Short mmCIF file of C-alpha atoms in Angstrom, two decimals:
data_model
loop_
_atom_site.label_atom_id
_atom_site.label_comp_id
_atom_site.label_asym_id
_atom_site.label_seq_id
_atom_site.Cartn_x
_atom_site.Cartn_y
_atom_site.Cartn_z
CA UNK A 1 374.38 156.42 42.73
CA UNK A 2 375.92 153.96 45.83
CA UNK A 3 373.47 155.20 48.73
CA UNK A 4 376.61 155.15 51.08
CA UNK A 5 378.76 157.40 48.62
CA UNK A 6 375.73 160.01 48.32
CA UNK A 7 375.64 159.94 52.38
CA UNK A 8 378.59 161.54 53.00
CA UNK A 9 378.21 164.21 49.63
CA UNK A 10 375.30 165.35 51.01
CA UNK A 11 376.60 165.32 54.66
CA UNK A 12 379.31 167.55 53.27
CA UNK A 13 377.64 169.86 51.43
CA UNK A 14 374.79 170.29 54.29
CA UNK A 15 378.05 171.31 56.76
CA UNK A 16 378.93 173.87 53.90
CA UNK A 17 375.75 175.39 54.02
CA UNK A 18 375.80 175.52 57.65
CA UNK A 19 373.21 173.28 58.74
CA UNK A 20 373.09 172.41 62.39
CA UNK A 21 374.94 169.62 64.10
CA UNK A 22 371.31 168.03 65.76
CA UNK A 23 369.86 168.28 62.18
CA UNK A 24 372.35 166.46 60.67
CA UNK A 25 371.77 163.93 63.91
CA UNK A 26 368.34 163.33 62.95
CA UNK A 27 369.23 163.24 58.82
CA UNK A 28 372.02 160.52 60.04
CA UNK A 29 369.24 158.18 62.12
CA UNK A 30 366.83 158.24 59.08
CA UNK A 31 369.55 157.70 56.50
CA UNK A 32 370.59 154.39 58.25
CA UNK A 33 367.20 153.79 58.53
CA UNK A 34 367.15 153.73 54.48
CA UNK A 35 370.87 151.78 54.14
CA UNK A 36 368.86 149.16 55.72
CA UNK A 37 365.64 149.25 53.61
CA UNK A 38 367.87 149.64 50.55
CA UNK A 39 369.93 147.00 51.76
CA UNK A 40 367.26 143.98 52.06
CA UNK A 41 367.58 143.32 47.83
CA UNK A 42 371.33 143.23 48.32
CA UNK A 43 371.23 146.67 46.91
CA UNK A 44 373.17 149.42 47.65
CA UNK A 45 371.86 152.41 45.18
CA UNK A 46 369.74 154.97 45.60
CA UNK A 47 367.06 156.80 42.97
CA UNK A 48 364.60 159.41 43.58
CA UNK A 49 361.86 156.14 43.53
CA UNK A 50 363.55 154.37 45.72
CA UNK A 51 363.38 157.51 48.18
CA UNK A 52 359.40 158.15 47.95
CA UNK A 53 359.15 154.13 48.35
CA UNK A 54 361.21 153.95 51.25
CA UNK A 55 358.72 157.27 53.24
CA UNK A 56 355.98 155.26 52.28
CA UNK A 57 357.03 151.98 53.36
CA UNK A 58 358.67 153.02 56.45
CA UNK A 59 356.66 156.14 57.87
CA UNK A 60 353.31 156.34 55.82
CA UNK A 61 354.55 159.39 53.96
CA UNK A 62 353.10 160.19 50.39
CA UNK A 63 352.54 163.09 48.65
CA UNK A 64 349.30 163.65 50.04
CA UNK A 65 349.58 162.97 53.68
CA UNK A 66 349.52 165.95 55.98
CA UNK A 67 352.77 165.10 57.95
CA UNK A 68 353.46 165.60 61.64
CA UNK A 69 356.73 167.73 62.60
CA UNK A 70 358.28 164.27 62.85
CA UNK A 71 357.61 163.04 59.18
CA UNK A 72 358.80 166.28 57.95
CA UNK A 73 361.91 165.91 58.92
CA UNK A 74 362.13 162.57 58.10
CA UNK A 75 360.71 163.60 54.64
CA UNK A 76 363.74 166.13 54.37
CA UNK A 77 366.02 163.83 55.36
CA UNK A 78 365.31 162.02 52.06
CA UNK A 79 364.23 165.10 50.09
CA UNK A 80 368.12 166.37 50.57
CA UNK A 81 369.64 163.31 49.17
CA UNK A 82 367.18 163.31 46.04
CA UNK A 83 367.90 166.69 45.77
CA UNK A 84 371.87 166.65 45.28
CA UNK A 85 371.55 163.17 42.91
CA UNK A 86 369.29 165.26 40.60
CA UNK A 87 370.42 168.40 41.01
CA UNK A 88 373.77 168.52 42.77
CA UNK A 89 372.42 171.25 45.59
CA UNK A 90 370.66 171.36 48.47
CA UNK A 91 367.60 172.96 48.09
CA UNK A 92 365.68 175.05 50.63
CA UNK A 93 362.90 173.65 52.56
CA UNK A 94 359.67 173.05 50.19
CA UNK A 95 356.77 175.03 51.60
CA UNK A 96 354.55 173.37 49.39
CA UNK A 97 354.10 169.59 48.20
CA UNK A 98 355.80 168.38 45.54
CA UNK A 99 352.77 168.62 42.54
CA UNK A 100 351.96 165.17 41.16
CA UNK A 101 349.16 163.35 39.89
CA UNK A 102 347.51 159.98 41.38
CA UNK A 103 348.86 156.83 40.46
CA UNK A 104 346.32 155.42 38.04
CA UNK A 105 346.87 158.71 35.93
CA UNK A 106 350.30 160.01 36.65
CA UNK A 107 351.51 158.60 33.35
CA UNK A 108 349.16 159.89 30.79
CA UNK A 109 349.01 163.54 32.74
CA UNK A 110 352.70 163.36 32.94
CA UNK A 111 352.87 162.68 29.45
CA UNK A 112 351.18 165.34 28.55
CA UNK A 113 352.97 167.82 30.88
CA UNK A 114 356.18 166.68 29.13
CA UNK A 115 354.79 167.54 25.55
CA UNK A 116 354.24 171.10 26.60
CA UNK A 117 357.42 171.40 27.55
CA UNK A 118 358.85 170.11 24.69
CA UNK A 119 356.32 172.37 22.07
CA UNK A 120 358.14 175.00 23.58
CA UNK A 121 355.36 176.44 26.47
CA UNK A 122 356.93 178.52 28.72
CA UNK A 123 358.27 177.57 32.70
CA UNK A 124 355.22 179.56 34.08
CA UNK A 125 352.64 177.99 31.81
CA UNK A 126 353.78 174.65 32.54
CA UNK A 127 353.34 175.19 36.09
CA UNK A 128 350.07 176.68 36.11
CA UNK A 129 349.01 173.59 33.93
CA UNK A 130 350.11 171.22 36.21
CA UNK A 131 348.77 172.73 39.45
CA UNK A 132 345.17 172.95 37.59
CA UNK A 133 345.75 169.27 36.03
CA UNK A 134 346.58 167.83 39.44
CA UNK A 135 343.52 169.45 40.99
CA UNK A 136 341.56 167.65 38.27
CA UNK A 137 343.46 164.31 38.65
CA UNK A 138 342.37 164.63 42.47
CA UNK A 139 338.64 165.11 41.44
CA UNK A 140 338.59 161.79 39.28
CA UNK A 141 339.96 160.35 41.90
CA UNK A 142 337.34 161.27 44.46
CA UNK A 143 335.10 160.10 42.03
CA UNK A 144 336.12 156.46 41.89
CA UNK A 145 337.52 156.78 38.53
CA UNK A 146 340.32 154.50 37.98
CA UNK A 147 340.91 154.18 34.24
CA UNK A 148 341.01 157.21 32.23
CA UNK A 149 339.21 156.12 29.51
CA UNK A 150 336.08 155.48 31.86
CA UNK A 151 335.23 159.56 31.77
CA UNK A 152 331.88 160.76 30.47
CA UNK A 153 330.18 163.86 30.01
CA UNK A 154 329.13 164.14 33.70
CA UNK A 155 332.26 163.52 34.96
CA UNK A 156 333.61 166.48 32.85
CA UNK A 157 331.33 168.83 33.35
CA UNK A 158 330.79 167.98 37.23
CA UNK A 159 334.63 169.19 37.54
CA UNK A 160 333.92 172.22 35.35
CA UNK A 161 330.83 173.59 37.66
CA UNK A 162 333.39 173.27 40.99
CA UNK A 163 335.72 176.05 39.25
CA UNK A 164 333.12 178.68 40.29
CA UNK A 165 335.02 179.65 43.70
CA UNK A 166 337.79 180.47 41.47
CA UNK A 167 339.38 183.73 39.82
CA UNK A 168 337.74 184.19 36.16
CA UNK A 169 341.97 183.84 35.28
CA UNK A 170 342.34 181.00 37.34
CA UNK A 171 339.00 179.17 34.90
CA UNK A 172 339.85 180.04 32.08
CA UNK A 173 343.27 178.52 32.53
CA UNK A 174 342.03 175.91 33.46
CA UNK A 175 339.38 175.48 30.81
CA UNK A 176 342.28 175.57 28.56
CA UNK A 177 344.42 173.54 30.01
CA UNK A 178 341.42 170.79 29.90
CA UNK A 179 340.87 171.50 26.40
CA UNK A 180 344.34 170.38 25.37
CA UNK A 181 344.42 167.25 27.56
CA UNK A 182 341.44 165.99 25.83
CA UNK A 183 342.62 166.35 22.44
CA UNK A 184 345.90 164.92 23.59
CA UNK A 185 344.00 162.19 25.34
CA UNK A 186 341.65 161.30 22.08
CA UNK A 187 344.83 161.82 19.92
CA UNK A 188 347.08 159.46 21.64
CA UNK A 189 344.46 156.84 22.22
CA UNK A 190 344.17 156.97 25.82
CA UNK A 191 340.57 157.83 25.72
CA UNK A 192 338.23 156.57 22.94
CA UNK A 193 336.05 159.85 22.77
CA UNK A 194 337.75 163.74 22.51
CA UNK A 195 335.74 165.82 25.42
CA UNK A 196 337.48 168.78 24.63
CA UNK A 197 334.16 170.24 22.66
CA UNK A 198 332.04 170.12 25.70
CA UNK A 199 334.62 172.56 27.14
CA UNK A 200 332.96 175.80 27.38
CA UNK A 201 335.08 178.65 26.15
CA UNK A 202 334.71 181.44 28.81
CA UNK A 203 335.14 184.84 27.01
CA UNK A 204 337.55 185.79 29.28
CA UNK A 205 339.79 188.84 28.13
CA UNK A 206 342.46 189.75 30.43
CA UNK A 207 342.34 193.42 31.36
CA UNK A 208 345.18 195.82 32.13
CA UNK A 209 345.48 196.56 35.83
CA UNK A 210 346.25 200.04 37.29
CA UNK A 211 350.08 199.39 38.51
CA UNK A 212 349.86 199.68 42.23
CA UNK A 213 352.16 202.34 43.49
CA UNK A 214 353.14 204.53 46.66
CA UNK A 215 353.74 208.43 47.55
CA UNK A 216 356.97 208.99 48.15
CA UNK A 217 356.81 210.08 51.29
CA UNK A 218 355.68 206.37 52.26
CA UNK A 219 358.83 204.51 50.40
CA UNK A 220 360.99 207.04 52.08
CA UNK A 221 359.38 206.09 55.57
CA UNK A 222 359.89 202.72 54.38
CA UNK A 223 363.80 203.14 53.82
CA UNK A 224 364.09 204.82 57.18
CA UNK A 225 362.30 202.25 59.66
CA UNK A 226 364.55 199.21 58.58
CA UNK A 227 367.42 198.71 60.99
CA UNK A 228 370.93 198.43 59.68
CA UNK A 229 372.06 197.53 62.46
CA UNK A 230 371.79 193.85 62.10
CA UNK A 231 372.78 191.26 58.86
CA UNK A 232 369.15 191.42 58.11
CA UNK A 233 368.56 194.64 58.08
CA UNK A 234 371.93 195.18 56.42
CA UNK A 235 370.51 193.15 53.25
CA UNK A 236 367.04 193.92 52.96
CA UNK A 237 367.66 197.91 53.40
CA UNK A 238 369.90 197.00 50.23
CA UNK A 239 367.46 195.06 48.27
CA UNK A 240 364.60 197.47 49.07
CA UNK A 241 366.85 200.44 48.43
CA UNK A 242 367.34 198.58 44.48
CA UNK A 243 363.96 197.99 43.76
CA UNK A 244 362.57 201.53 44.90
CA UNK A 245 365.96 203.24 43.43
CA UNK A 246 366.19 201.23 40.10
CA UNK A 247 363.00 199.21 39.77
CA UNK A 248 364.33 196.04 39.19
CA UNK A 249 362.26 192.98 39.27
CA UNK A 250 361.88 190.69 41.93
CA UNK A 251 363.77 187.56 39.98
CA UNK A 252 366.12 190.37 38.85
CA UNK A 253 367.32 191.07 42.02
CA UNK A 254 367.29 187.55 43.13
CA UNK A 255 369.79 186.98 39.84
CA UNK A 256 372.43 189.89 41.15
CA UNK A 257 375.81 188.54 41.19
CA UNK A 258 379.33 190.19 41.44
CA UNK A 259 379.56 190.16 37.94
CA UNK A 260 376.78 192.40 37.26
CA UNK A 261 378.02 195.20 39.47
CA UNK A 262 380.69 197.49 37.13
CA UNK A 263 382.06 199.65 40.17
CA UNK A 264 384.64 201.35 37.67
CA UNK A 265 381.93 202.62 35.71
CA UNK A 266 379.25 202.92 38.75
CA UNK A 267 376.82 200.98 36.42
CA UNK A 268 374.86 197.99 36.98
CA UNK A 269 374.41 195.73 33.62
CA UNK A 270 371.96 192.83 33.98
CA UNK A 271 370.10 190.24 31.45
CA UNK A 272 366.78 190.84 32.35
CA UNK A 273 364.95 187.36 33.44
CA UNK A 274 361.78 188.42 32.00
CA UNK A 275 362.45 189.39 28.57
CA UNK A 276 365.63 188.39 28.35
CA UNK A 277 367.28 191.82 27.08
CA UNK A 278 370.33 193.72 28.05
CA UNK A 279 369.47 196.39 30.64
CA UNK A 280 372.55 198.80 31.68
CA UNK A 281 372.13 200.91 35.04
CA UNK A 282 373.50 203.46 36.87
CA UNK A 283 375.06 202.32 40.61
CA UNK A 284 373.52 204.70 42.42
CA UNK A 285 375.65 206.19 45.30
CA UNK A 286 373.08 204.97 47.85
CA UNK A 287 372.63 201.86 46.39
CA UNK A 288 376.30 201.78 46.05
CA UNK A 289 376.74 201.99 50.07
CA UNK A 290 374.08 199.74 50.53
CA UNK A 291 375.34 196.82 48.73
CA UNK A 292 378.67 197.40 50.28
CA UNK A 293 377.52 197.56 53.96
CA UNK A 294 375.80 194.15 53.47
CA UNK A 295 378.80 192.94 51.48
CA UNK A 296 381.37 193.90 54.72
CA UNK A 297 378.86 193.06 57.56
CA UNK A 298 376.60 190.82 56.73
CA UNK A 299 376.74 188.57 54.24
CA UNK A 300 377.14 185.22 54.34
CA UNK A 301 380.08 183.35 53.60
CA UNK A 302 378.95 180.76 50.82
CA UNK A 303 381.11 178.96 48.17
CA UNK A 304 378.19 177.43 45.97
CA UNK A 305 376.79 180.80 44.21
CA UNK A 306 378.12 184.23 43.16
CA UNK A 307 374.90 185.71 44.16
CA UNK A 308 375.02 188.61 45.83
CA UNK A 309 372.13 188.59 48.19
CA UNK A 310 371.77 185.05 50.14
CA UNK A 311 369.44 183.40 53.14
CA UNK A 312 370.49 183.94 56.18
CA UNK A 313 369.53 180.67 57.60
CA UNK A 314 370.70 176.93 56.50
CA UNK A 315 370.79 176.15 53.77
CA UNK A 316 372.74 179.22 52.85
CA UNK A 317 372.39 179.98 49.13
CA UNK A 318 370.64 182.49 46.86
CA UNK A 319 367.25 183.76 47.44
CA UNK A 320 363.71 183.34 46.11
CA UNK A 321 361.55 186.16 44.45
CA UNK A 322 358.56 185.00 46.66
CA UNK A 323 361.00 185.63 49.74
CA UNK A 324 361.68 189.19 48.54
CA UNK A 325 358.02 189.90 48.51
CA UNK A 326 358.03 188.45 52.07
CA UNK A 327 360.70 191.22 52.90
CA UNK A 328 359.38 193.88 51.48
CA UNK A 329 355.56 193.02 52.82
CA UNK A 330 357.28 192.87 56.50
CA UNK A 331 359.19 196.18 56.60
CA UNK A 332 355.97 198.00 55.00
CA UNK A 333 353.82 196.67 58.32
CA UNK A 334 356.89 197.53 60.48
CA UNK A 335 356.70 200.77 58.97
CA UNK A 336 353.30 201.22 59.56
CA UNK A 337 352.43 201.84 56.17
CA UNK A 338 348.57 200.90 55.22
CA UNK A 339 347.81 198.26 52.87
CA UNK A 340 344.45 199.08 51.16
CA UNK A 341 342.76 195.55 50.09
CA UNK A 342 343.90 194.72 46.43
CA UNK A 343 346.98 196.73 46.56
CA UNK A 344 350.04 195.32 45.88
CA UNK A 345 352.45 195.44 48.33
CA UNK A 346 355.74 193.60 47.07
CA UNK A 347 358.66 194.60 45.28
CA UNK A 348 357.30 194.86 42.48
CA UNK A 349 354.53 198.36 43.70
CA UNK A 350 358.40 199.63 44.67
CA UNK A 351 358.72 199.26 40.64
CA UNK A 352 355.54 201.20 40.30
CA UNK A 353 356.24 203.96 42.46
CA UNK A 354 359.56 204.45 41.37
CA UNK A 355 357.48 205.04 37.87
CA UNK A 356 354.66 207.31 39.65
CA UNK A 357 357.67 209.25 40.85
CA UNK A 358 359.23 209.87 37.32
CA UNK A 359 356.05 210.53 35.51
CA UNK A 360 355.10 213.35 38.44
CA UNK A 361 358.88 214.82 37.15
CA UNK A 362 357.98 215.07 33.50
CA UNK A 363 360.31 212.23 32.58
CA UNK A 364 359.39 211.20 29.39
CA UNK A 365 358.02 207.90 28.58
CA UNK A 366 360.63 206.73 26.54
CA UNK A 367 363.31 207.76 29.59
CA UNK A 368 361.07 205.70 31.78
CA UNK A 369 360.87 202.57 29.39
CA UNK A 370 364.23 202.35 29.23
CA UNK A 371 365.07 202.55 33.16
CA UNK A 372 362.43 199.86 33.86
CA UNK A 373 363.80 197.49 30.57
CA UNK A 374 360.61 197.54 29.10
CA UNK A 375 360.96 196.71 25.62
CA UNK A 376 358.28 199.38 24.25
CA UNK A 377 356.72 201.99 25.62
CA UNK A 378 353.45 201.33 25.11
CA UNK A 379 353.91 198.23 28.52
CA UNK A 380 355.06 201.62 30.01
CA UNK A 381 351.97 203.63 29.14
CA UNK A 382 349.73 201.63 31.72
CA UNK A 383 352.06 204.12 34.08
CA UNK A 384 349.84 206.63 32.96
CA UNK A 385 346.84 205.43 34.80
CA UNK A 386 348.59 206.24 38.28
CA UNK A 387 349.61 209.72 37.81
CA UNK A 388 346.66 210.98 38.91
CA UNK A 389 348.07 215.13 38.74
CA UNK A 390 349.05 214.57 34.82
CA UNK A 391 345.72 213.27 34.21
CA UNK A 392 343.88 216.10 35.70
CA UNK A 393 345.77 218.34 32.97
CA UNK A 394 343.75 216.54 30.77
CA UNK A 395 340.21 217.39 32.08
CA UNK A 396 338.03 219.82 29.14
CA UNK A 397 336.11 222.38 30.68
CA UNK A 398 332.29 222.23 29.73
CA UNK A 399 330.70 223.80 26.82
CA UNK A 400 328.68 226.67 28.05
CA UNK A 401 325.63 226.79 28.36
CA UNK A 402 322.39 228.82 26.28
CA UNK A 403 319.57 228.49 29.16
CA UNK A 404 316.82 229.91 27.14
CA UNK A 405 317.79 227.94 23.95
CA UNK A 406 317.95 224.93 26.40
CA UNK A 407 321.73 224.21 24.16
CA UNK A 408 325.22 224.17 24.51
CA UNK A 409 326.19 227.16 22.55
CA UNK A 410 329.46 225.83 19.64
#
């Protein structure tokens, strides 16, 4: 796209989304800045290439320099721009580096990451493959390797012995995510030898974890200490009040849009993000109330989504699951509500206890499966493991005893 044309898109949009006059300032001193690095080839167009060239070129920036609070601006200033030509949006800020893979190998791991996404592997997988790819395409790089068909056997298994200080999830992962790069290595001819059988295969079974959950007493302390009395407090009393209420997920709650909420049948009907089924509600009257408090008073004004719950700081648009398990984590402290180590503590233990709560009622599992959108009950079963009162129900009482005969007596 013409660089100058782009300019004033994004300088639009950023206005929409309420970004600051200074910030735009600064954004405006780097992007003339770039007219005039674009501009030395006669050139006026700008690609996402031409972007990372122009940080490197001009301020030292790459993907694996720490930057100073000046270079991440300017960084920003250029992530924006590649942002709306890809995308059309302005993304939030990135808390995290963009994953990649060092030069001499981005092509052949990048290859590779686009074949899993084309056999189908899930978003999630993908992800977790890159991050533990990259981490081994900064090892070979540490090592001085330069051409990736220059691994041996000691190269391999010296990466494989640092995974110790990991998660026995996190290795195996990443065992298997080594195991398929080899064979697509050996099978593509980028490496003359398959290393994939000198991958050790770890055993590892995943095991069902006891669902995290809280008395009521503490969610209802939780509800109480937020103040409405502010936009913030106006929107995460609401969102709180929908995942301890209704148990929706994190990415659920994240997806809520106008459309979703039926008011003249006080029902809320979603597609669930996680399994991708139909899930049908009821609007609570609290939740109701909620949702239209933050709806009057404090939400945003923002043309570029129909979500219902939005950041309150520029760029305004919908928010992040991770930021809902920022909101939730923050009101629990405020609410001086203890965290035991290992315990969840997001929106998601809201989920948990809202099922803790309907197994101490007698609701039957199949009632509960269905509230929570689980697709059989048997996901719902690991509930079981929390309700601590049903399972003492459960407890036999000994055999008795014959003392003389040194038996239980049958």
């Amino acid at each position: 796209m013409d660089l100058d044309e782009l300019i004033v898109k994004v300088n639009a949009e950023l206005k929409n989304v309420h970004y600051s006059d200074l910030c735009l300032k600064r954004f405006a001193t780097v992007w003339n800045r770039l007219r005039d690095y674009v501009g030395q080839d006669g050139q006026n167009l700008y690609t996402a290439k031409i972007g990372m060239d122009f940080l490197e070129a001009e301020y030292g920036i790459t993907v694996y320099t720490k930057l100073t609070q000046r270079n991440r601006r300017c960084a920003r200033a250029v992530n924006v721009l590649t942002d709306y030509l890809l995308h059309g949006i302005i993304f939030s800020r990135r808390m995290q580096p963009r994953l990649t893979f060092h030069r001499q190998f981005q092509k052949v791991f990048q290859g590779y990451i686009d074949k899993k996404k084309a056999d189908g592997s899930s978003e999630d997988t993908v992800r977790s493959y890159e991050i533990y790819l990259s981490r081994f395409s900064a090892y070979l790089n540490s090592r001085g390797i330069a051409v990736i068909d220059s691994l041996d056997e000691s190269v391999v298994l010296g990466y494989i012995n640092t995974l110790v200080k990991h998660s026995p999830s996190v290795i195996h992962t990443t065992l298997c995510a080594l195991r398929t790069f080899f064979h697509y290595l050996f099978q593509n001819g980028f490496a003359s030898r398959n290393f994939a059988y000198i991958v050790p295969h770890d055993g590892y079974r995943k095991r069902t974890k006891v669902p995290s959950a809280y008395p009521k007493e503490d969610v209802v302390k939780l509800l109480k200490s937020i103040d409405r009395g502010n936009p913030k407090g106006k929107r995460d009393y609401a969102i709180i009040l929908i995942a301890a209420r209704l148990g929706l997920r994190a990415q659920d709650i994240c997806n809520l849009s106008f459309n979703n909420l039926k008011w003249e049948t006080n029902t809320v009907e979603i597609v669930q993000e996680k399994t991708d089924s139909s899930l049908v509600l009821p609007l609570l009257e609290d939740v109701g109330m909620a949702i239209i408090d933050y709806l009057k008073y404090a939400r945003p004004q923002c043309n570029s989504t129909n979500a219902i719950f939005l950041r309150l700081v520029p760029p305004i648009g919908k928010l992040e699951a991770p930021t809902l398990h920022s909101i939730v984590t923050q009101h629990m402290n405020n609410a001086g509500i203890k965290i035991q180590d290992g315990k969840k503590h997001g929106p998601h233990a809201l989920r948990h206890s809202l099922a803790s709560a309907l197994l101490e009622e007698n609701t039957p599992l199949p009632v509960i499966a269905e509230i929570l959108g689980h697709r059989s009950t048997a996901t719902t079963s690991t509930y079981l493991q929390i309700d601590i009162n049903q399972l003492r129900t459960c407890t036999l009482d000994p055999l008795p005893f014959d003392w003389e005969k040194g038996e239980e007596v049958f």
